[in-house]
Amino acid sequence: MIPLGSCTMKLNATSEMIPVTWEEFGKIHPFAPPSQTRGYQILFQQLEAWLAEITGFAGVSLQPNAGSQGEYAGLLVIRQYHESRGESHRNVCLIPTSAHGTNPASAVMCGMKVVAVACDTEGNIDIDDLKAKAEKHSHELAALMVTYPSTHGVFEEGIEEICAVVHSHGGQVYMDGANMNAQVGICRPGDIGADVCHLNLHKTFCIPHGGGGPGMGPIGVAAHLIPFLPGHPLIGSREWGVGSGEKKIPDSQHLGAVAAAPWGSASILVISWMYIAMMGAAGLTEATKVAILNANYIAKRLEAYYPVLYKGKNGLVAHECILDLRSLKKSANIEIDDVAKRLIDYGFHAPTVSWPVAGTIMVEPTESESKEELDRFCDALIAIRQEIAEIESGKADAEDNVLKNAPHTTESLITGEWTHPYSREQAAYPAPWTREHKFWPAVGRIDAAFGDRNFVCSCLPMDAYSA
Ligand SMILES: *Cc1c(COP(=O)(O)O)cnc(C)c1O
């Protein structure tokens, strides 16, 4: 299990990925003339239609290469729309403080002015603050960027009202669809009141993205925004997006290209196509339900050990949950890093830490994990809580303990004298499953802040290249 929150990390099935290796997809140049890419055209049209149905939108552009690029493209679409109505002065973008950092960055890149909207203690958008800011900037309001479910892992109950407030002041609603894994088959951004939404195909739709690999961030738009979708010089006057029908769009209103290639990183679209085709409507809906169930299962099993920071009114979370570790700093001088690194000793990838709230960890199990794996993960975190309790009670040393020294490499366990007050077994085999299948970390702890701030130059001499 890779318990990252926010950046959905789900199963990337082999069958989804095999077509990437077919030369009919993998060896076609992005600028090949459309007459040579007939199969691709069918795939684009089908995928656009499916994504339009999933999001409840009338048009889709497959051009943006990442969620952040989708944000940029979507905000440009909104800008063009205002301009077409003679309202090019609309340049204020409302963004809740819980938003992903790419939201304000994209708004600024589009020449917009960011106005922050507060969140209440439950993590929801403070609707009174939203109303006040929308009122204050009514004349210049261009857009609201809102993530649903929120980055706090909660289905915001006021979402429809939020969209209505923005519309009533002439603004457009940009929905950040990175959390679409909690919506597919159950509800749709277009029905909720959004005008534009990006999808992270490398999150919800199974394109692998570990280590910053290629992504795709198509946008869906409501009918009135179709004329403003990105164009591309190589495609000429092609009508963009599903349902654009007969409408002829003056070239001056078209956006230019937002990516180098007309359909972005087209070759990896086959992964999402395969996922949707194989899951079908019922399968996709079931996946969403299981993803939400899994997150709530983890939240419930762990809440007695680590408080769950935000929940909805009914006591439930959406597709991810934030575990609050801040009190452990006081009680045992334990930081989130210590827990994240100790999880490696238990055989788990470290979770998302300190995002969107400092001192917390965020876990999004997705539908891909079995109950057995979810339990193993919970068991690990519960066992770590017990290790922390031993520090709190003074049974374990405050400085020299299994958490502060984690992760334990083979080298640290085998070579030299063992001087720690705990045993090698406790260090390396903290849970029964680690004896059957042990992940050995290659490196131990480094001072993360020091490493981030002190770059080491590895400039090789020229003779290293001559060899
Ligand atoms: C991942 C994410 C983004 C950015 O998407 P990229 O594809 O990484 O550019 C934006 N908003 C939220 C909420 C995200 O989780």
Coordinates of C-alpha atoms and ligand atoms in Angstrom, one line a residue:
M1 CA 0.0 0.0 0.0
I2 CA 1.2 3.5 -0.9
P3 CA -0.8 5.5 1.6
L4 CA -0.4 8.9 0.0
G5 CA -3.2 11.4 0.4
S6 CA -4.3 13.8 -2.3
C7 CA -2.2 12.3 -5.0
T8 CA -4.4 9.2 -5.6
M9 CA -2.1 6.2 -6.0
K10 CA -4.2 3.3 -7.2
L11 CA -3.5 0.1 -9.0
N12 CA -2.0 0.5 -12.4
A13 CA -3.1 -2.8 -13.9
T14 CA -0.9 -4.5 -16.4
S15 CA -3.7 -4.9 -18.8
E16 CA -4.3 -1.2 -18.8
M17 CA -0.7 -0.5 -19.6
I18 CA 0.0 -3.1 -22.3
P19 CA -1.3 -1.0 -25.2
V20 CA 1.3 1.6 -24.4
T21 CA 3.9 -0.9 -25.6
W22 CA 2.1 -1.4 -29.0
E23 CA 3.9 0.5 -31.7
E24 CA 0.5 1.5 -33.2
F25 CA 0.2 3.8 -30.2
G26 CA 3.7 4.2 -28.9
K27 CA 5.6 4.9 -32.1
I28 CA 3.3 7.5 -33.7
H29 CA 4.7 11.0 -33.8
P30 CA 2.5 13.6 -32.0
F31 CA 2.4 15.7 -35.1
A32 CA 1.5 12.9 -37.5
P33 CA -1.2 14.0 -39.9
P34 CA -4.7 13.0 -38.8
S35 CA -5.1 10.8 -41.9
Q36 CA -2.4 8.5 -40.4
T37 CA -3.9 8.5 -36.9
R38 CA -7.5 7.3 -37.5
G39 CA -7.4 4.8 -34.6
Y40 CA -6.2 7.5 -32.3
Q41 CA -9.0 9.8 -33.4
I42 CA -11.6 7.1 -32.4
L43 CA -9.9 6.7 -29.1
F44 CA -9.9 10.5 -28.4
Q45 CA -13.6 10.8 -29.3
Q46 CA -14.6 7.9 -27.1
L47 CA -12.5 9.0 -24.2
E48 CA -13.8 12.6 -24.6
A49 CA -17.4 11.2 -24.6
W50 CA -16.8 9.0 -21.5
L51 CA -15.1 11.8 -19.6
A52 CA -18.0 14.2 -20.5
E53 CA -20.5 11.7 -19.2
I54 CA -18.5 11.1 -16.0
T55 CA -18.2 14.9 -15.3
G56 CA -21.6 16.0 -16.6
F57 CA -20.0 18.4 -19.0
A58 CA -20.7 19.2 -22.7
G59 CA -17.2 19.5 -23.9
V60 CA -13.7 18.0 -23.2
S61 CA -10.2 19.0 -24.2
L62 CA -7.6 16.3 -24.0
Q63 CA -4.7 18.7 -24.5
P64 CA -3.4 19.7 -21.0
N65 CA -0.6 17.5 -19.7
A66 CA -1.2 17.7 -16.0
G67 CA -3.8 18.8 -13.5
S68 CA -1.9 22.1 -13.0
Q69 CA -1.9 22.6 -16.8
G70 CA -5.7 21.8 -16.8
E71 CA -6.1 24.5 -14.2
Y72 CA -4.2 26.9 -16.4
A73 CA -6.2 25.9 -19.5
G74 CA -9.5 26.1 -17.6
L75 CA -8.8 29.5 -16.2
L76 CA -7.8 30.8 -19.7
V77 CA -11.1 29.4 -21.0
I78 CA -12.9 31.4 -18.3
R79 CA -10.8 34.5 -19.2
Q80 CA -11.7 34.2 -22.9
Y81 CA -15.4 33.7 -21.9
H82 CA -15.4 37.0 -19.9
E83 CA -13.6 38.7 -22.7
S84 CA -16.1 37.6 -25.3
R85 CA -18.8 39.2 -23.2
G86 CA -17.0 42.5 -23.0
E87 CA -16.0 41.8 -19.3
S88 CA -12.3 41.4 -19.6
H89 CA -11.9 43.5 -16.4
R90 CA -13.0 40.4 -14.4
N91 CA -9.7 39.2 -13.0
V92 CA -10.3 38.2 -9.4
C93 CA -10.0 34.5 -8.5
L94 CA -11.4 33.4 -5.2
I95 CA -9.5 30.4 -3.7
P96 CA -10.1 28.8 -0.3
T97 CA -7.1 28.5 2.0
S98 CA -7.4 24.7 1.9
A99 CA -6.5 24.7 -1.8
H100 CA -3.6 22.8 -3.4
G101 CA -0.7 25.2 -4.2
T102 CA -1.2 24.7 -7.9
N103 CA -4.5 26.6 -7.7
P104 CA -3.1 30.1 -6.8
A105 CA -0.1 29.5 -9.0
S106 CA -2.3 28.8 -12.1
A107 CA -4.5 31.8 -11.3
V108 CA -1.4 34.1 -11.2
M109 CA -0.1 32.6 -14.4
C110 CA -3.4 33.6 -16.0
G111 CA -3.0 37.1 -14.9
M112 CA -5.6 36.8 -12.2
K113 CA -5.6 38.3 -8.7
V114 CA -5.9 35.7 -6.0
V115 CA -8.3 36.5 -3.1
A116 CA -8.2 33.9 -0.3
V117 CA -11.4 32.6 1.2
A118 CA -11.3 31.3 4.8
C119 CA -12.2 27.9 6.0
D120 CA -14.1 27.1 9.2
T121 CA -12.9 24.9 12.1
E122 CA -14.5 21.9 10.4
G123 CA -12.3 22.5 7.3
N124 CA -15.2 23.7 5.1
I125 CA -15.3 26.8 3.1
D126 CA -16.5 29.6 5.3
I127 CA -19.6 30.5 3.3
D128 CA -20.1 33.9 5.0
D129 CA -16.5 34.8 4.1
L130 CA -17.1 33.6 0.6
K131 CA -20.3 35.8 0.3
A132 CA -18.5 38.8 1.7
K133 CA -15.5 38.4 -0.7
A134 CA -17.7 37.7 -3.7
E135 CA -19.8 40.8 -2.8
K136 CA -16.7 43.0 -2.3
H137 CA -15.2 41.9 -5.7
S138 CA -18.5 41.4 -7.5
H139 CA -17.6 43.7 -10.4
E140 CA -14.2 42.0 -11.0
L141 CA -15.1 38.5 -10.0
A142 CA -13.7 36.1 -12.6
A143 CA -13.8 32.7 -10.9
L144 CA -13.8 30.5 -7.8
M145 CA -11.4 27.6 -7.7
V146 CA -12.9 24.9 -5.5
T147 CA -11.8 21.3 -4.8
Y148 CA -14.5 18.8 -4.2
P149 CA -14.4 16.8 -2.1
S150 CA -12.1 19.2 -0.4
T151 CA -8.4 18.7 0.2
H152 CA -9.5 18.2 3.9
G153 CA -11.1 14.9 2.8
V154 CA -14.7 16.0 3.3
F155 CA -17.7 16.4 1.0
E156 CA -18.5 20.0 1.5
E157 CA -22.2 20.3 2.2
G158 CA -22.5 23.8 1.0
I159 CA -21.0 23.1 -2.4
E160 CA -24.1 23.9 -4.5
E161 CA -24.7 27.2 -2.5
I162 CA -21.0 28.0 -3.0
C163 CA -21.4 27.7 -6.8
A164 CA -24.6 29.7 -6.8
V165 CA -23.0 32.6 -4.9
V166 CA -20.2 32.8 -7.4
H167 CA -22.6 32.7 -10.4
S168 CA -24.8 35.4 -8.9
H169 CA -21.8 37.7 -9.0
G170 CA -21.0 36.9 -12.6
G171 CA -18.1 34.6 -11.8
Q172 CA -17.4 31.1 -13.2
V173 CA -16.7 28.0 -11.0
Y174 CA -13.5 26.1 -11.6
M175 CA -13.7 22.7 -9.9
D176 CA -10.3 21.1 -9.1
G177 CA -11.1 17.5 -10.0
A178 CA -8.1 15.9 -8.4
N179 CA -10.4 14.2 -5.9
M180 CA -12.7 12.8 -8.6
N181 CA -12.0 9.3 -7.3
A182 CA -14.7 10.2 -4.7
Q183 CA -17.2 11.3 -7.3
V184 CA -17.1 9.0 -10.4
G185 CA -20.4 7.3 -11.0
I186 CA -22.0 9.0 -7.9
C187 CA -22.1 12.7 -8.6
R188 CA -20.9 15.0 -11.3
P189 CA -19.2 18.4 -11.2
G190 CA -21.4 19.6 -14.0
D191 CA -24.6 18.8 -12.0
I192 CA -23.2 20.4 -8.9
G193 CA -22.7 23.8 -10.6
A194 CA -19.2 23.8 -11.8
D195 CA -18.4 25.3 -15.2
V196 CA -15.0 23.8 -15.8
C197 CA -13.2 20.9 -14.1
H198 CA -9.9 19.2 -14.8
L199 CA -9.4 15.5 -14.3
N200 CA -6.0 14.0 -13.3
L201 CA -6.0 10.9 -15.5
H202 CA -2.8 10.0 -13.6
K203 CA -4.7 9.9 -10.4
T204 CA -8.4 8.8 -10.8
F205 CA -7.9 7.1 -14.2
C206 CA -4.9 4.9 -13.5
I207 CA -2.0 6.4 -15.4
P208 CA 1.0 5.6 -13.1
H209 CA 2.7 8.7 -11.9
G210 CA 5.3 7.7 -9.3
G211 CA 8.5 9.8 -9.5
G212 CA 6.8 12.5 -11.5
G213 CA 6.0 10.4 -14.6
P214 CA 3.9 11.8 -17.4
G215 CA 0.3 12.8 -16.5
M216 CA -2.7 14.0 -18.3
G217 CA -5.0 16.8 -17.1
P218 CA -7.9 17.1 -19.6
I219 CA -10.6 19.6 -18.8
G220 CA -14.4 19.3 -19.1
V221 CA -16.5 22.4 -19.7
A222 CA -20.1 23.4 -19.7
A223 CA -21.7 24.1 -23.1
H224 CA -21.3 27.9 -23.0
L225 CA -17.5 27.5 -22.7
I226 CA -16.9 25.0 -25.5
P227 CA -16.0 27.7 -28.0
F228 CA -13.1 28.7 -25.9
L229 CA -11.4 25.4 -25.5
P230 CA -7.7 25.3 -26.5
G231 CA -6.9 24.9 -30.2
H232 CA -3.8 23.8 -32.0
P233 CA -2.2 25.1 -35.2
L234 CA -1.6 21.6 -36.5
I235 CA -5.3 20.7 -36.3
G236 CA -6.4 23.8 -38.1
S237 CA -10.1 24.7 -37.6
R238 CA -11.1 21.3 -36.1
E239 CA -14.1 21.7 -33.8
W240 CA -12.9 21.0 -30.3
G241 CA -14.6 18.8 -27.7
V242 CA -17.7 16.7 -27.6
G243 CA -20.9 18.2 -28.6
S244 CA -19.5 21.3 -30.1
G245 CA -21.8 20.4 -33.0
E246 CA -22.2 22.7 -35.9
K247 CA -21.2 25.9 -34.0
K248 CA -18.5 27.8 -35.9
I249 CA -16.2 29.7 -33.6
P250 CA -14.5 32.9 -34.7
D251 CA -10.7 32.1 -34.7
S252 CA -10.1 35.2 -32.5
Q253 CA -12.0 33.7 -29.6
H254 CA -10.1 30.4 -29.7
L255 CA -7.4 29.8 -27.2
G256 CA -4.1 29.0 -28.6
A257 CA -2.4 25.7 -27.7
V258 CA -1.6 25.1 -24.0
A259 CA 0.6 22.1 -24.7
A260 CA 3.1 21.3 -27.5
A261 CA 1.0 18.4 -28.9
P262 CA -2.7 18.7 -29.9
W263 CA -3.8 15.8 -27.6
G264 CA -1.1 16.2 -24.9
S265 CA 0.7 13.0 -24.0
A266 CA -1.6 11.0 -26.3
S267 CA 0.1 7.6 -25.9
I268 CA -0.8 7.3 -22.2
L269 CA -4.5 8.1 -22.9
V270 CA -4.8 4.4 -23.8
I271 CA -4.3 3.6 -20.1
S272 CA -7.3 5.6 -19.0
W273 CA -9.3 4.3 -22.0
M274 CA -8.6 0.7 -21.0
Y275 CA -9.5 1.4 -17.3
I276 CA -12.9 2.9 -18.2
A277 CA -13.6 0.3 -20.9
M278 CA -12.8 -2.6 -18.6
M279 CA -14.6 -1.2 -15.5
G280 CA -17.7 -0.1 -17.2
A281 CA -20.2 2.2 -15.6
A282 CA -21.1 -0.2 -12.8
G283 CA -17.5 -1.0 -12.1
L284 CA -16.4 2.6 -11.9
T285 CA -19.3 3.4 -9.5
E286 CA -18.4 0.4 -7.3
A287 CA -14.8 1.6 -7.2
T288 CA -15.8 5.0 -5.9
K289 CA -17.9 3.4 -3.2
V290 CA -15.2 1.1 -2.2
A291 CA -12.6 3.9 -2.1
I292 CA -14.9 6.0 0.2
L293 CA -15.6 2.9 2.3
N294 CA -11.9 2.1 2.6
A295 CA -11.1 5.6 3.8
N296 CA -13.8 5.5 6.4
Y297 CA -12.7 2.1 7.5
I298 CA -9.2 3.4 8.2
A299 CA -10.5 6.6 9.9
K300 CA -12.7 4.5 12.2
R301 CA -10.1 1.9 13.0
L302 CA -7.5 4.6 13.8
E303 CA -9.4 7.3 15.5
A304 CA -8.9 5.9 18.9
Y305 CA -5.2 6.1 18.3
Y306 CA -4.8 9.2 16.2
P307 CA -7.6 11.9 16.0
V308 CA -9.2 12.3 12.6
L309 CA -8.9 16.0 12.0
Y310 CA -11.9 16.7 9.7
K311 CA -15.2 14.8 9.3
G312 CA -18.5 15.7 7.8
K313 CA -21.6 16.3 9.9
N314 CA -22.4 12.6 9.8
G315 CA -19.0 11.7 11.2
L316 CA -17.7 10.3 7.9
V317 CA -14.9 11.3 5.7
A318 CA -14.8 11.3 1.9
H319 CA -12.1 9.3 0.1
E320 CA -9.2 10.2 2.4
C321 CA -8.6 11.2 5.9
I322 CA -6.2 13.4 7.9
L323 CA -4.7 11.9 11.0
D324 CA -3.6 14.5 13.6
L325 CA -0.2 13.8 15.1
R326 CA 0.4 17.2 16.6
S327 CA -0.1 16.2 20.2
L328 CA 2.7 13.7 20.0
K329 CA 5.3 16.4 19.7
K330 CA 4.4 17.5 23.3
S331 CA 3.8 14.1 24.8
A332 CA 6.8 12.2 23.3
N333 CA 8.8 14.7 21.2
I334 CA 7.6 12.7 18.2
E335 CA 7.3 14.4 14.8
I336 CA 5.4 13.3 11.8
D337 CA 8.7 12.4 10.1
D338 CA 9.5 9.9 12.8
V339 CA 6.2 8.1 12.2
A340 CA 6.6 8.2 8.4
K341 CA 10.1 6.8 8.6
R342 CA 9.1 4.1 11.1
L343 CA 6.4 3.0 8.7
I344 CA 9.2 2.1 6.3
D345 CA 10.5 -0.4 8.9
Y346 CA 7.0 -1.9 8.9
G347 CA 7.2 -2.2 5.1
F348 CA 5.0 0.7 4.1
H349 CA 5.7 3.7 1.8
A350 CA 5.6 6.9 3.8
P351 CA 2.3 8.7 3.7
T352 CA 1.7 12.3 2.7
V353 CA 3.0 14.5 5.6
S354 CA 2.1 18.0 6.6
W355 CA -0.3 18.5 3.8
P356 CA -2.7 20.3 3.7
V357 CA -2.2 20.7 7.5
A358 CA 1.2 20.9 9.1
G359 CA 1.9 18.2 11.7
T360 CA -0.6 15.7 10.2
I361 CA -0.5 12.8 7.8
M362 CA -3.0 12.3 5.1
V363 CA -4.0 8.8 3.9
E364 CA -6.0 7.9 0.8
P365 CA -6.2 4.1 0.5
T366 CA -8.2 4.1 -2.8
E367 CA -10.4 1.1 -3.9
S368 CA -7.2 -0.8 -4.8
E369 CA -6.4 -2.1 -1.4
S370 CA -7.9 -5.3 0.1
K371 CA -9.3 -5.4 3.6
E372 CA -6.3 -7.5 4.6
E373 CA -3.9 -4.8 3.4
L374 CA -5.9 -2.0 5.1
D375 CA -5.8 -4.0 8.3
R376 CA -2.0 -4.5 8.0
F377 CA -1.6 -0.8 7.5
C378 CA -3.8 0.1 10.5
D379 CA -2.0 -2.6 12.6
A380 CA 1.3 -0.9 11.8
L381 CA 0.1 2.5 12.8
I382 CA -1.5 1.2 16.0
A383 CA 1.8 -0.6 16.8
I384 CA 3.7 2.6 16.2
R385 CA 1.3 4.4 18.6
Q386 CA 2.2 1.8 21.2
E387 CA 5.9 2.4 20.6
I388 CA 5.2 6.1 21.1
A389 CA 3.3 5.3 24.4
E390 CA 6.5 3.7 25.7
I391 CA 8.3 6.9 25.1
E392 CA 5.5 8.8 26.8
S393 CA 5.7 6.5 29.9
G394 CA 9.5 6.6 30.0
K395 CA 9.8 2.9 29.3
A396 CA 11.7 3.8 26.0
D397 CA 14.4 6.4 25.8
A398 CA 13.3 9.8 24.7
E399 CA 16.2 10.2 22.2
D400 CA 17.4 6.8 21.4
N401 CA 14.3 4.9 20.3
V402 CA 12.9 2.9 17.4
L403 CA 11.1 6.0 15.9
K404 CA 13.9 8.5 16.1
N405 CA 16.4 6.1 14.5
A406 CA 14.0 4.8 11.8
P407 CA 14.3 3.6 9.1
H408 CA 16.8 0.9 10.1
T409 CA 19.0 -0.3 7.2
T410 CA 20.6 -3.8 7.1
E411 CA 24.0 -2.1 7.5
S412 CA 23.0 -0.3 10.7
L413 CA 21.7 -3.6 12.1
I414 CA 24.6 -5.9 11.2
T415 CA 27.8 -3.9 11.3
G416 CA 29.6 -2.7 14.5
E417 CA 28.4 -2.8 18.0
W418 CA 24.7 -2.6 18.7
T419 CA 24.4 0.1 21.3
H420 CA 20.8 1.1 21.3
P421 CA 18.5 0.3 24.3
Y422 CA 16.1 -1.6 22.1
S423 CA 16.8 -4.9 20.3
R424 CA 17.7 -5.5 16.6
E425 CA 14.5 -7.5 16.4
Q426 CA 12.4 -4.6 17.6
A427 CA 14.1 -2.4 15.0
A428 CA 13.8 -4.6 11.9
Y429 CA 10.9 -7.0 12.7
P430 CA 8.3 -4.9 14.5
A431 CA 5.4 -6.8 13.0
P432 CA 4.9 -10.5 12.1
W433 CA 4.6 -9.9 8.4
T434 CA 8.0 -8.3 8.2
R435 CA 9.6 -11.8 8.9
E436 CA 7.8 -13.2 5.9
H437 CA 8.4 -10.3 3.6
K438 CA 10.8 -7.6 4.6
F439 CA 11.4 -4.4 2.7
W440 CA 15.0 -3.3 3.5
P441 CA 15.4 0.4 3.2
A442 CA 18.6 1.3 1.3
V443 CA 19.4 4.4 3.2
G444 CA 18.8 5.5 6.8
R445 CA 17.7 8.9 8.1
I446 CA 19.2 12.0 6.7
D447 CA 18.6 15.4 8.1
A448 CA 15.8 16.3 5.7
A449 CA 15.9 20.1 6.2
F450 CA 19.7 20.2 5.9
G451 CA 19.6 18.1 2.7
D452 CA 17.0 20.4 1.2
R453 CA 19.0 23.5 1.9
N454 CA 22.5 22.4 1.1
F455 CA 22.9 21.2 -2.4
V456 CA 25.9 19.1 -3.2
C457 CA 27.5 19.6 -6.5
S458 CA 28.4 16.4 -8.3
C459 CA 30.0 18.1 -11.4
L460 CA 32.0 15.3 -13.0
P461 CA 35.3 16.1 -14.6
M462 CA 35.4 16.0 -18.5
D463 CA 37.4 12.7 -18.5
A464 CA 34.4 11.0 -16.9
Y465 CA 32.6 11.5 -20.2
S466 CA 35.4 10.4 -22.5
A467 CA 35.2 6.9 -21.1
Ligands
LIG1 C1 -2.5 16.6 -7.7 C2 -3.3 17.8 -7.5 C3 -3.2 18.9 -8.3 C4 -2.2 19.1 -9.4 O1 -2.2 18.1 -10.4 P1 -0.9 17.7 -11.2 O2 -1.3 16.7 -12.1 O3 0.1 17.2 -10.2 O4 -0.4 19.0 -11.8 C5 -4.1 20.0 -8.1 N1 -5.0 20.0 -7.1 C6 -5.1 18.9 -6.3 C7 -6.1 19.0 -5.2 C8 -4.3 17.8 -6.4 O5 -4.4 16.8 -5.6

